[in-house]
Structures are given as C-alpha cells and as structure tokens.
Amino acid sequence: MIPCSHAIAAAIKEKISVESLVSEVYSLDRLTSAYRDAIFPICETGLDREHQDNGGLSGVEIFPPATRRPPGRPRKRRILSAGEIKMKNPRKRHVCSRCKTTGHNHATCKAAI
Ligand SMILES: [Zn+2]
C-alpha cells in the first residue's frame, strides 16, 4: 500500500523514511518483472466465438450496458480520488520584460526608459 497524507505527515514528524512505508509491490523490480514476458494482443478475427470465456456464463449473450450521454457540458476538472486533496497551484507572477520587476507587464510598464 501507499501511505495516505496523514501517515506521511506522521512519518516525517517521527523521522521515519516515507519510502519505507510504501509496499514492495510498487517497486520498479516488481513492475519490470510483471512485464518481463511478451504480451500478445488478442486477434479479433481469430477468436472462436463458441469457445470464448465469458466468466462461466455459457449461453448467455452479453450486451454492453445501455447508457446515454448525461445532459450538460462535460466537466473539465478531474474528480478527485478518495483522500486526495485539491492542490492550489501558485499563480505565475508577471515579470515585466522591460524593467524585469514583477506586478506588471511590458505594455503597462511605467518605468522610465
Ligand atoms: Zn516594467
């Protein structure tokens, strides 16, 4: 598992390495070993429909779920996961290209030439 933000905060306070709390399954060694062998794509035309494995439901034809697009404009912002907190991204400061100070831009610069 990966520790939550509270566990990370507690670990930092107690001077425990946060990396040591992350499960071994997330290690690079495990990831590379998972993809070590070749993975072959399933050929759609080569599939024998009669012998398809549909989870033990033989003879039952499975259709995709009946869905309709919800009304309204699709949201642009991602739905946060459980325990995830919205991080405020700091505003980029305007730096004037003419006098190199912040707070205004070249067009509104009042510095003497
Ligand atoms: Zn300026």
PDB file of C-alpha atoms and ligand atoms in Angstrom:
ATOM      1  CA  MET A   1       0.000   0.000   0.000  1.00  0.00           C
ATOM      2  CA  ILE A   2       0.901   3.674  -0.306  1.00  0.00           C
ATOM      3  CA  PRO A   3       0.550   5.734   2.888  1.00  0.00           C
ATOM      4  CA  CYS A   4      -2.060   8.496   2.972  1.00  0.00           C
ATOM      5  CA  SER A   5      -1.153  12.140   3.529  1.00  0.00           C
ATOM      6  CA  HIS A   6      -1.741  11.797   7.312  1.00  0.00           C
ATOM      7  CA  ALA A   7       0.575   8.782   7.557  1.00  0.00           C
ATOM      8  CA  ILE A   8       3.231  10.639   5.549  1.00  0.00           C
ATOM      9  CA  ALA A   9       2.934  13.665   7.861  1.00  0.00           C
ATOM     10  CA  ALA A  10       3.278  11.426  10.930  1.00  0.00           C
ATOM     11  CA  ALA A  11       6.258   9.592   9.413  1.00  0.00           C
ATOM     12  CA  ILE A  12       8.052  12.861   8.640  1.00  0.00           C
ATOM     13  CA  LYS A  13       7.419  14.083  12.209  1.00  0.00           C
ATOM     14  CA  GLU A  14       8.791  10.817  13.629  1.00  0.00           C
ATOM     15  CA  LYS A  15      11.710  10.908  11.151  1.00  0.00           C
ATOM     16  CA  ILE A  16      10.682   7.606   9.522  1.00  0.00           C
ATOM     17  CA  SER A  17      11.530   7.208   5.838  1.00  0.00           C
ATOM     18  CA  VAL A  18       8.307   7.619   3.819  1.00  0.00           C
ATOM     19  CA  GLU A  19       9.706   5.315   1.105  1.00  0.00           C
ATOM     20  CA  SER A  20       9.981   2.501   3.666  1.00  0.00           C
ATOM     21  CA  LEU A  21       6.187   2.671   4.187  1.00  0.00           C
ATOM     22  CA  VAL A  22       5.392   2.058   0.506  1.00  0.00           C
ATOM     23  CA  SER A  23       4.631  -1.566  -0.275  1.00  0.00           C
ATOM     24  CA  GLU A  24       7.169  -3.713  -2.124  1.00  0.00           C
ATOM     25  CA  VAL A  25       4.602  -4.339  -4.904  1.00  0.00           C
ATOM     26  CA  TYR A  26       5.108  -0.757  -6.139  1.00  0.00           C
ATOM     27  CA  SER A  27       8.856  -1.252  -6.620  1.00  0.00           C
ATOM     28  CA  LEU A  28      10.465  -0.913 -10.030  1.00  0.00           C
ATOM     29  CA  ASP A  29      11.684  -4.525  -9.758  1.00  0.00           C
ATOM     30  CA  ARG A  30       8.119  -5.783  -9.392  1.00  0.00           C
ATOM     31  CA  LEU A  31       6.874  -3.621 -12.247  1.00  0.00           C
ATOM     32  CA  THR A  32       9.562  -4.796 -14.633  1.00  0.00           C
ATOM     33  CA  SER A  33       9.062  -8.438 -13.618  1.00  0.00           C
ATOM     34  CA  ALA A  34       5.321  -8.111 -14.346  1.00  0.00           C
ATOM     35  CA  TYR A  35       6.054  -7.072 -17.938  1.00  0.00           C
ATOM     36  CA  ARG A  36       9.146  -9.259 -18.436  1.00  0.00           C
ATOM     37  CA  ASP A  37       7.367 -11.803 -20.644  1.00  0.00           C
ATOM     38  CA  ALA A  38       5.915 -10.863 -24.004  1.00  0.00           C
ATOM     39  CA  ILE A  39       2.245  -9.821 -24.043  1.00  0.00           C
ATOM     40  CA  PHE A  40       0.447 -10.702 -27.261  1.00  0.00           C
ATOM     41  CA  PRO A  41      -2.640  -8.842 -28.494  1.00  0.00           C
ATOM     42  CA  ILE A  42      -5.873 -10.781 -28.922  1.00  0.00           C
ATOM     43  CA  CYS A  43      -6.706 -11.110 -32.588  1.00  0.00           C
ATOM     44  CA  GLU A  44     -10.416 -10.228 -33.032  1.00  0.00           C
ATOM     45  CA  THR A  45     -10.905 -12.183 -36.267  1.00  0.00           C
ATOM     46  CA  GLY A  46      -9.051 -15.215 -34.971  1.00  0.00           C
ATOM     47  CA  LEU A  47     -11.345 -15.572 -31.951  1.00  0.00           C
ATOM     48  CA  ASP A  48     -13.579 -18.602 -31.870  1.00  0.00           C
ATOM     49  CA  ARG A  49     -16.919 -17.225 -30.650  1.00  0.00           C
ATOM     50  CA  GLU A  50     -18.019 -20.642 -29.374  1.00  0.00           C
ATOM     51  CA  HIS A  51     -15.060 -21.045 -27.076  1.00  0.00           C
ATOM     52  CA  GLN A  52     -14.893 -17.506 -25.699  1.00  0.00           C
ATOM     53  CA  ASP A  53     -14.552 -17.339 -21.960  1.00  0.00           C
ATOM     54  CA  ASN A  54     -17.336 -15.176 -20.616  1.00  0.00           C
ATOM     55  CA  GLY A  55     -16.848 -15.920 -16.958  1.00  0.00           C
ATOM     56  CA  GLY A  56     -18.778 -19.175 -16.763  1.00  0.00           C
ATOM     57  CA  LEU A  57     -21.929 -17.677 -18.258  1.00  0.00           C
ATOM     58  CA  SER A  58     -22.124 -20.049 -21.199  1.00  0.00           C
ATOM     59  CA  GLY A  59     -25.082 -19.499 -23.482  1.00  0.00           C
ATOM     60  CA  VAL A  60     -25.753 -16.022 -22.137  1.00  0.00           C
ATOM     61  CA  GLU A  61     -25.179 -13.312 -24.663  1.00  0.00           C
ATOM     62  CA  ILE A  62     -23.661 -10.249 -23.073  1.00  0.00           C
ATOM     63  CA  PHE A  63     -24.512  -6.806 -24.379  1.00  0.00           C
ATOM     64  CA  PRO A  64     -22.875  -3.527 -23.478  1.00  0.00           C
ATOM     65  CA  PRO A  65     -24.698  -1.502 -20.797  1.00  0.00           C
ATOM     66  CA  ALA A  66     -27.469   0.787 -22.064  1.00  0.00           C
ATOM     67  CA  THR A  67     -26.092   4.240 -21.489  1.00  0.00           C
ATOM     68  CA  ARG A  68     -26.939   7.696 -22.679  1.00  0.00           C
ATOM     69  CA  ARG A  69     -24.776  10.750 -22.524  1.00  0.00           C
ATOM     70  CA  PRO A  70     -25.680  12.856 -19.472  1.00  0.00           C
ATOM     71  CA  PRO A  71     -27.087  16.334 -20.173  1.00  0.00           C
ATOM     72  CA  GLY A  72     -24.903  19.392 -19.930  1.00  0.00           C
ATOM     73  CA  ARG A  73     -21.358  20.220 -20.742  1.00  0.00           C
ATOM     74  CA  PRO A  74     -18.768  17.571 -19.774  1.00  0.00           C
ATOM     75  CA  ARG A  75     -16.676  18.618 -16.801  1.00  0.00           C
ATOM     76  CA  LYS A  76     -13.133  19.754 -17.410  1.00  0.00           C
ATOM     77  CA  ARG A  77     -11.768  19.166 -13.920  1.00  0.00           C
ATOM     78  CA  ARG A  78     -10.955  15.623 -12.836  1.00  0.00           C
ATOM     79  CA  ILE A  79     -12.931  14.038  -9.979  1.00  0.00           C
ATOM     80  CA  LEU A  80     -10.503  13.621  -7.096  1.00  0.00           C
ATOM     81  CA  SER A  81      -9.859  10.177  -5.606  1.00  0.00           C
ATOM     82  CA  ALA A  82     -10.754   9.343  -2.016  1.00  0.00           C
ATOM     83  CA  GLY A  83      -8.269  11.035   0.290  1.00  0.00           C
ATOM     84  CA  GLU A  84      -6.923  13.219  -2.468  1.00  0.00           C
ATOM     85  CA  ILE A  85      -6.802  16.919  -1.722  1.00  0.00           C
ATOM     86  CA  LYS A  86      -7.036  19.781  -4.178  1.00  0.00           C
ATOM     87  CA  MET A  87      -3.639  21.392  -4.509  1.00  0.00           C
ATOM     88  CA  LYS A  88      -3.626  25.116  -5.159  1.00  0.00           C
ATOM     89  CA  ASN A  89      -1.251  25.864  -7.988  1.00  0.00           C
ATOM     90  CA  PRO A  90       0.545  29.104  -7.270  1.00  0.00           C
ATOM     91  CA  ARG A  91      -0.186  31.971  -9.637  1.00  0.00           C
ATOM     92  CA  LYS A  92       2.614  32.728 -12.024  1.00  0.00           C
ATOM     93  CA  ARG A  93       3.962  36.202 -11.292  1.00  0.00           C
ATOM     94  CA  HIS A  94       4.008  38.669 -14.171  1.00  0.00           C
ATOM     95  CA  VAL A  95       7.559  39.739 -14.852  1.00  0.00           C
ATOM     96  CA  CYS A  96       7.970  42.827 -16.970  1.00  0.00           C
ATOM     97  CA  SER A  97      10.224  42.177 -19.940  1.00  0.00           C
ATOM     98  CA  ARG A  98      11.229  45.825 -19.984  1.00  0.00           C
ATOM     99  CA  CYS A  99      12.277  46.578 -16.375  1.00  0.00           C
ATOM    100  CA  LYS A 100      12.386  42.948 -15.064  1.00  0.00           C
ATOM    101  CA  THR A 101      10.255  43.715 -11.998  1.00  0.00           C
ATOM    102  CA  THR A 102       7.058  41.861 -11.045  1.00  0.00           C
ATOM    103  CA  GLY A 103       3.450  43.046 -10.841  1.00  0.00           C
ATOM    104  CA  HIS A 104       3.006  44.404 -14.346  1.00  0.00           C
ATOM    105  CA  ASN A 105       3.923  43.606 -17.923  1.00  0.00           C
ATOM    106  CA  HIS A 106       5.752  45.334 -20.751  1.00  0.00           C
ATOM    107  CA  ALA A 107       2.570  47.016 -22.045  1.00  0.00           C
ATOM    108  CA  THR A 108       1.681  48.663 -18.705  1.00  0.00           C
ATOM    109  CA  CYS A 109       5.245  49.449 -17.655  1.00  0.00           C
ATOM    110  CA  LYS A 110       5.638  52.952 -16.153  1.00  0.00           C
ATOM    111  CA  ALA A 111       9.376  52.775 -15.572  1.00  0.00           C
ATOM    112  CA  ALA A 112      11.439  55.476 -17.205  1.00  0.00           C
ATOM    113  CA  ILE A 113      13.265  54.416 -20.334  1.00  0.00           C
TER     114      ILE A 113
HETATM  115 ZN    ZN B   1       8.216  47.282 -16.112  1.00  0.00          ZN
END
